[in-house]
PDB file of C-alpha atoms in Angstrom:
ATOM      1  CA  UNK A1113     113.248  72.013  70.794  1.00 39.00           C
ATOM      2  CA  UNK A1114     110.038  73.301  68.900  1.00 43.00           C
ATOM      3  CA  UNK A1115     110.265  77.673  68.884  1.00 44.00           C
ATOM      4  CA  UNK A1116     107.654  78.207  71.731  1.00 45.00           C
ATOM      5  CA  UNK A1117     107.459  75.256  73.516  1.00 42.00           C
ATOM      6  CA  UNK A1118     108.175  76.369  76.997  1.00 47.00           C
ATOM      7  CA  UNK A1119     107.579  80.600  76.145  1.00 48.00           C
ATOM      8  CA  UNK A1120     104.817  80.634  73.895  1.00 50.00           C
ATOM      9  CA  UNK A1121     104.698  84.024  73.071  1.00 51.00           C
ATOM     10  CA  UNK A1122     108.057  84.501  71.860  1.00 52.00           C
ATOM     11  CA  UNK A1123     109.615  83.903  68.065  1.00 55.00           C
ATOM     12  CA  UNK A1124     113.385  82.513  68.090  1.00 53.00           C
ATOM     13  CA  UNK A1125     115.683  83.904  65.372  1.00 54.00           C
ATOM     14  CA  UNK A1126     117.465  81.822  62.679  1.00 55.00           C
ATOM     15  CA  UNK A1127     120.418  79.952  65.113  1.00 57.00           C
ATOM     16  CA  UNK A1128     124.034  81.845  65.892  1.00 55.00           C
ATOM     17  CA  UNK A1129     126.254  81.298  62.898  1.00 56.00           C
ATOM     18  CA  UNK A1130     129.174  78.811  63.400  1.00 56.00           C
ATOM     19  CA  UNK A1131     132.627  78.804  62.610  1.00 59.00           C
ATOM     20  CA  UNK A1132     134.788  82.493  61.844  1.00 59.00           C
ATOM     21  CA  UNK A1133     131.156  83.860  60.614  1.00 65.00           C
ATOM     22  CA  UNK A1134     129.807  86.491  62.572  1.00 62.00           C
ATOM     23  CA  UNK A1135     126.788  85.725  65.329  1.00 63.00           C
ATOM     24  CA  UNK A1136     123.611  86.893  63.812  1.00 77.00           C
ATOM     25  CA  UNK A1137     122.143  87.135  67.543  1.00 79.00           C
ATOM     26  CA  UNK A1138     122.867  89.693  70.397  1.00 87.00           C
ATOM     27  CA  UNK A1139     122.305  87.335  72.830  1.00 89.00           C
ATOM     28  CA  UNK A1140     122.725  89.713  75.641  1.00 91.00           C
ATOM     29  CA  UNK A1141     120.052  92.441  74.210  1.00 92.00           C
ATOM     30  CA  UNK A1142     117.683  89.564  73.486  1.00 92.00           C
ATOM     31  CA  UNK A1143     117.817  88.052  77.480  1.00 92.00           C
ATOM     32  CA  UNK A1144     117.360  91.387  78.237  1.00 94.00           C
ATOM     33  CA  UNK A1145     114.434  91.765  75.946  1.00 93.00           C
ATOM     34  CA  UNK A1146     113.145  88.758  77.804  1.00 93.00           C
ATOM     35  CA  UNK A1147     113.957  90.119  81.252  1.00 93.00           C
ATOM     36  CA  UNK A1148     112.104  93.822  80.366  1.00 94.00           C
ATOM     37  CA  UNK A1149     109.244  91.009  79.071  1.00 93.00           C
ATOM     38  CA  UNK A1150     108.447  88.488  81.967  1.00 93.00           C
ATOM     39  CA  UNK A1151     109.740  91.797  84.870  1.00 92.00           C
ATOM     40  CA  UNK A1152     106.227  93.544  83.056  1.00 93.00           C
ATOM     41  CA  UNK A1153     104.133  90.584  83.522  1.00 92.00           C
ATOM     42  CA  UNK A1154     105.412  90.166  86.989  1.00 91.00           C
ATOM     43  CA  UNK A1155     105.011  93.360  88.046  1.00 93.00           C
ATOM     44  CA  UNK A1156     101.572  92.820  88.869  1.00 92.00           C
ATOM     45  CA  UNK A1157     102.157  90.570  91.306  1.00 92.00           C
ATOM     46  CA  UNK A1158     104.502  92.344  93.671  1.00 93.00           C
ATOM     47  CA  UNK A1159     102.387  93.950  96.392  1.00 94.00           C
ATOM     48  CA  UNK A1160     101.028  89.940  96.764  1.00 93.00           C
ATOM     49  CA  UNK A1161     104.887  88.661  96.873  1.00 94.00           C
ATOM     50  CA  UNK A1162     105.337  91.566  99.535  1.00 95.00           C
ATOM     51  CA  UNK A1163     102.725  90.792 101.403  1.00 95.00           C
ATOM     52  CA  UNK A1164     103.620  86.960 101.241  1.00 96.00           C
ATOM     53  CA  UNK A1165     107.547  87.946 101.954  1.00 96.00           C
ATOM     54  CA  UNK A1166     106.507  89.947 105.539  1.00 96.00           C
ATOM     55  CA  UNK A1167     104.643  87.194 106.371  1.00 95.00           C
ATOM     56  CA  UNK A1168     106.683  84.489 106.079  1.00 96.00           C
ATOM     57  CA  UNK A1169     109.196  86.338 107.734  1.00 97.00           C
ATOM     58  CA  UNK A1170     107.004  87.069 110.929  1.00 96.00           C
ATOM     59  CA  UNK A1171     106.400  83.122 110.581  1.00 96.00           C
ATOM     60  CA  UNK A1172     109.954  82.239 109.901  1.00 97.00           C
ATOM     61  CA  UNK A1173     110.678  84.521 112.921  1.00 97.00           C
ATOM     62  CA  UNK A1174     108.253  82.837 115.333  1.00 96.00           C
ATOM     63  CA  UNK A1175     109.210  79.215 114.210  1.00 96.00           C
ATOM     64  CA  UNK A1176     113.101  80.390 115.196  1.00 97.00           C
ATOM     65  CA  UNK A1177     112.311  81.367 118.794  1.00 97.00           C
ATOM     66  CA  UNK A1178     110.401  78.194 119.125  1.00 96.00           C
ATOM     67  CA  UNK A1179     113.319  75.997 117.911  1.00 96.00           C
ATOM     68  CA  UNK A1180     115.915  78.078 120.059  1.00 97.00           C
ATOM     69  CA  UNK A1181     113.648  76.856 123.009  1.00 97.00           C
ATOM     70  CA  UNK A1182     113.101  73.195 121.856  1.00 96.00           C
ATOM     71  CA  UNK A1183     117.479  72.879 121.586  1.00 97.00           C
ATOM     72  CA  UNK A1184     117.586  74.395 124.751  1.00 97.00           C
ATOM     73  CA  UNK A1185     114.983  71.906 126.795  1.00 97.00           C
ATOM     74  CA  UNK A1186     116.316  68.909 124.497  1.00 96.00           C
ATOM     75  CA  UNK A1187     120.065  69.788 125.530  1.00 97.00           C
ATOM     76  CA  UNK A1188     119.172  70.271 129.241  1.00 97.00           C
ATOM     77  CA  UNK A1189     117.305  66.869 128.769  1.00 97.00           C
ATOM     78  CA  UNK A1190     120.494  65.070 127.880  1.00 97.00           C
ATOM     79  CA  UNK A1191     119.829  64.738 124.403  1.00 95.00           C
ATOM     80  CA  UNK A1192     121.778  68.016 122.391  1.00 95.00           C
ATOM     81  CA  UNK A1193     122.136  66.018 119.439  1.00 94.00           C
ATOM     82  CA  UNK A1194     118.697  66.740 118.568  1.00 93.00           C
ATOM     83  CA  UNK A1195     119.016  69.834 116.109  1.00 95.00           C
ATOM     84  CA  UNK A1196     117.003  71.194 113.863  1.00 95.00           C
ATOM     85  CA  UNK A1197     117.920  73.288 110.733  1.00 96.00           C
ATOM     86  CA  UNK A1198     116.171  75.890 109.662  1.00 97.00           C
ATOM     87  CA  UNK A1199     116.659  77.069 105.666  1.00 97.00           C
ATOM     88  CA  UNK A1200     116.583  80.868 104.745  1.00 98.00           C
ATOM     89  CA  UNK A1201     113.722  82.161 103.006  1.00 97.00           C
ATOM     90  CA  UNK A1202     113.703  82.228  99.278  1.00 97.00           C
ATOM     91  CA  UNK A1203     111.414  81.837  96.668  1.00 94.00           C
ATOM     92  CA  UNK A1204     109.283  78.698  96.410  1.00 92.00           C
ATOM     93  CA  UNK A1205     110.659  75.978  94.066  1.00 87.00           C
ATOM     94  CA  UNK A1206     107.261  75.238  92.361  1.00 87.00           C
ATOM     95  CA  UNK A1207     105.546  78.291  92.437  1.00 89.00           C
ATOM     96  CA  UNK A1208     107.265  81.508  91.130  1.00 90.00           C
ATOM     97  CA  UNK A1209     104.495  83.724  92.863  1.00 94.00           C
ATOM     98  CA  UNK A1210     105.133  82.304  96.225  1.00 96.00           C
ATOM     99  CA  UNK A1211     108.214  82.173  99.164  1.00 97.00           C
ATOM    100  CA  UNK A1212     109.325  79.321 101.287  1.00 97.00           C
ATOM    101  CA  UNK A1213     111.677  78.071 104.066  1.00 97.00           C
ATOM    102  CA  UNK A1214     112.283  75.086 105.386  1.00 96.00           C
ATOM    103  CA  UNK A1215     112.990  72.880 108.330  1.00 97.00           C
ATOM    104  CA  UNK A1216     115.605  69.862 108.002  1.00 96.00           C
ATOM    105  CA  UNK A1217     116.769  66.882 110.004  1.00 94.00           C
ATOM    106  CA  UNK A1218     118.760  64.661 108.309  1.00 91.00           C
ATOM    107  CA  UNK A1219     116.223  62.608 106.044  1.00 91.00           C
ATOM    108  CA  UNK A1220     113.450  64.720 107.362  1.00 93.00           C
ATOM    109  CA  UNK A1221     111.847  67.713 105.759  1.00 94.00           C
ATOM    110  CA  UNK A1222     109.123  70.302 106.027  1.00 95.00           C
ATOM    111  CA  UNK A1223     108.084  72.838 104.550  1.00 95.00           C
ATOM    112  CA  UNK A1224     106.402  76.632 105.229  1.00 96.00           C
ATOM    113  CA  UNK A1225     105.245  78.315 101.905  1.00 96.00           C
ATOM    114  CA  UNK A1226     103.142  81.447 101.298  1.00 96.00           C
ATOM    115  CA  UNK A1227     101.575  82.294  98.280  1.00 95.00           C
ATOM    116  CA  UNK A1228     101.311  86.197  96.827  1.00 94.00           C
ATOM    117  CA  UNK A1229      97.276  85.097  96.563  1.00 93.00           C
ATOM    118  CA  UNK A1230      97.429  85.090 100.253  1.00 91.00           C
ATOM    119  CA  UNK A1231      97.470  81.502 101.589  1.00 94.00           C
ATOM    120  CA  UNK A1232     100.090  79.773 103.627  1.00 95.00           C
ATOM    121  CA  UNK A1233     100.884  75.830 103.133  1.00 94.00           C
ATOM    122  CA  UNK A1234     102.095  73.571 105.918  1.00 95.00           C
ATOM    123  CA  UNK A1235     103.824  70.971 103.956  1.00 93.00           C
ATOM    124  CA  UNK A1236     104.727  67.531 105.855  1.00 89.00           C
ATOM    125  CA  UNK A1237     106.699  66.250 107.455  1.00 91.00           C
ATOM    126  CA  UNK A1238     108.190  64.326 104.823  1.00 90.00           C
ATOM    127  CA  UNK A1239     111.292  62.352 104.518  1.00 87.00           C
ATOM    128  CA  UNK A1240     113.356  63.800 101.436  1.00 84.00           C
ATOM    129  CA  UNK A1241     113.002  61.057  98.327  1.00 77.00           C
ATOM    130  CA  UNK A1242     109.907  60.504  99.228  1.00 73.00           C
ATOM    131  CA  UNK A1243     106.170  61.913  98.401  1.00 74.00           C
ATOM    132  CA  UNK A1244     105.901  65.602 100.122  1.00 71.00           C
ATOM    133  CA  UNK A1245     102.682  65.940 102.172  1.00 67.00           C
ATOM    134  CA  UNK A1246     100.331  65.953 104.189  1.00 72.00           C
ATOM    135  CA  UNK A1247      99.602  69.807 103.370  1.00 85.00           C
ATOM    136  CA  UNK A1248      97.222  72.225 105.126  1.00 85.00           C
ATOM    137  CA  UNK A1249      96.543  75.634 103.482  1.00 86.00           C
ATOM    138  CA  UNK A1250      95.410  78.469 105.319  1.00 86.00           C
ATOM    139  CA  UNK A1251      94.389  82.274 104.872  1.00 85.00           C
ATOM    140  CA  UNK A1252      96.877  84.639 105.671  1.00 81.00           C
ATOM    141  CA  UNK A1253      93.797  86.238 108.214  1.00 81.00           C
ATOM    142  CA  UNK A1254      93.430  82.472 109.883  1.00 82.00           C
ATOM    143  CA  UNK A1255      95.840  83.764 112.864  1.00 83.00           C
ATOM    144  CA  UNK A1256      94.163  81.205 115.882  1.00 84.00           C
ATOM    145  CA  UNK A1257      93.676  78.542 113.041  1.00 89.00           C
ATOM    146  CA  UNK A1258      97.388  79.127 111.496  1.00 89.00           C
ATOM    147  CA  UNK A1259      99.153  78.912 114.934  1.00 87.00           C
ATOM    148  CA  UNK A1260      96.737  76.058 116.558  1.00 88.00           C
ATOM    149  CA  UNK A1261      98.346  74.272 112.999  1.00 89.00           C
ATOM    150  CA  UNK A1262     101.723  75.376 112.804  1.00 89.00           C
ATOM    151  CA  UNK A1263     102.417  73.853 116.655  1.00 90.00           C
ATOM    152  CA  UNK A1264     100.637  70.874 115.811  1.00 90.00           C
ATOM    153  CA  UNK A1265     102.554  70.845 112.273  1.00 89.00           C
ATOM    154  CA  UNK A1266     106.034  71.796 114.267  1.00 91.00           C
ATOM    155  CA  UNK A1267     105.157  68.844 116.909  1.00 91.00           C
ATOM    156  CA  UNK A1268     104.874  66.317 114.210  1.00 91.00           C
ATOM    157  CA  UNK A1269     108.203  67.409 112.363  1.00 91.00           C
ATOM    158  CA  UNK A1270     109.910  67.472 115.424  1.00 92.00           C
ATOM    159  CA  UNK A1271     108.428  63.689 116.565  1.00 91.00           C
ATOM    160  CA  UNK A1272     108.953  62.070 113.041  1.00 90.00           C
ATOM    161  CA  UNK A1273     112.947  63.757 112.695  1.00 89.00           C
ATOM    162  CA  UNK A1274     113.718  62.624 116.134  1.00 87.00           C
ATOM    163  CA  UNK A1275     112.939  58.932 115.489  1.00 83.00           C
ATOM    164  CA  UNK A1276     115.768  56.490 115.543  1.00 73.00           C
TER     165      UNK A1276
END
């Protein structure tokens, strides 16, 4: 691989020596010279992943109380088989700056991401192997437009992952 293909701004040293010679490379000083690198270019972006982290949390929270009632009415209903998971939060798989979660049904997936910029994305539902979308981003101020969406966005998870 070409020095600086995927870190551009960094020079790699000559390769370790093999065989009973020496290693010419610290490896652990240089991933920490990395680490002290990309945590200083991060840092600038903490207060957004904060802000992003409480509220997805508050969202996460919400969506959980919602779920706890839709097991309930689908149980009483005769139907308990009808479960939803819902994944921890952690950070978002394609964007380093942002958080996630997710709900799951078998084949069925969606997705709740917010962004340290301040938006939050309503991805699918979506059926895992396949194309993920539709998506609906919204400002983390949007509260009537975020919730009117998120029901209507929980409502169509819930309809596709119950399908037979």
């Amino acid at each position: 691989m070409p020095p600086g293909l995927y870190l551009r701004h960094f020079e790699y040293p000559a390769p370790m020596a093999t065989g009973s010679q020496t290693p010419t490379v610290d490896l652990a000083a240089r991933l920490e010279a990395l680490g002290q690198t990309l945590g200083a270019r991060e840092a600038e972006h903490r207060e957004g992943l904060e802000r992003a982290r409480s509220c997805i949390e508050q969202l996460r929270g919400r969506i959980e109380v919602a779920l706890e009632r839709f097991h309930r009415a689908a149980a009483k209903a005769g139907a308990p088989h009808l479960r939803v998971s819902l994944g921890e939060i952690r950070t978002d798989e394609k964007h380093l700056r942002a958080v996630e979660f997710d709900l799951r049904r078998g084949r069925y997936r969606a997705i709740v991401t917010v962004k340290s910029r301040g938006e939050v994305t309503l991805v699918g539902p979506f059926r895992v192997g396949k194309n993920e979308g539709p998506c609906r981003t919204f400002a983390l101020e949007s509260d009537a437009e975020l919730n009117d969406a998120l029901a209507t966005f929980l409502e169509s998870f819930l309809g596709e992952a119950s399908t037979p």
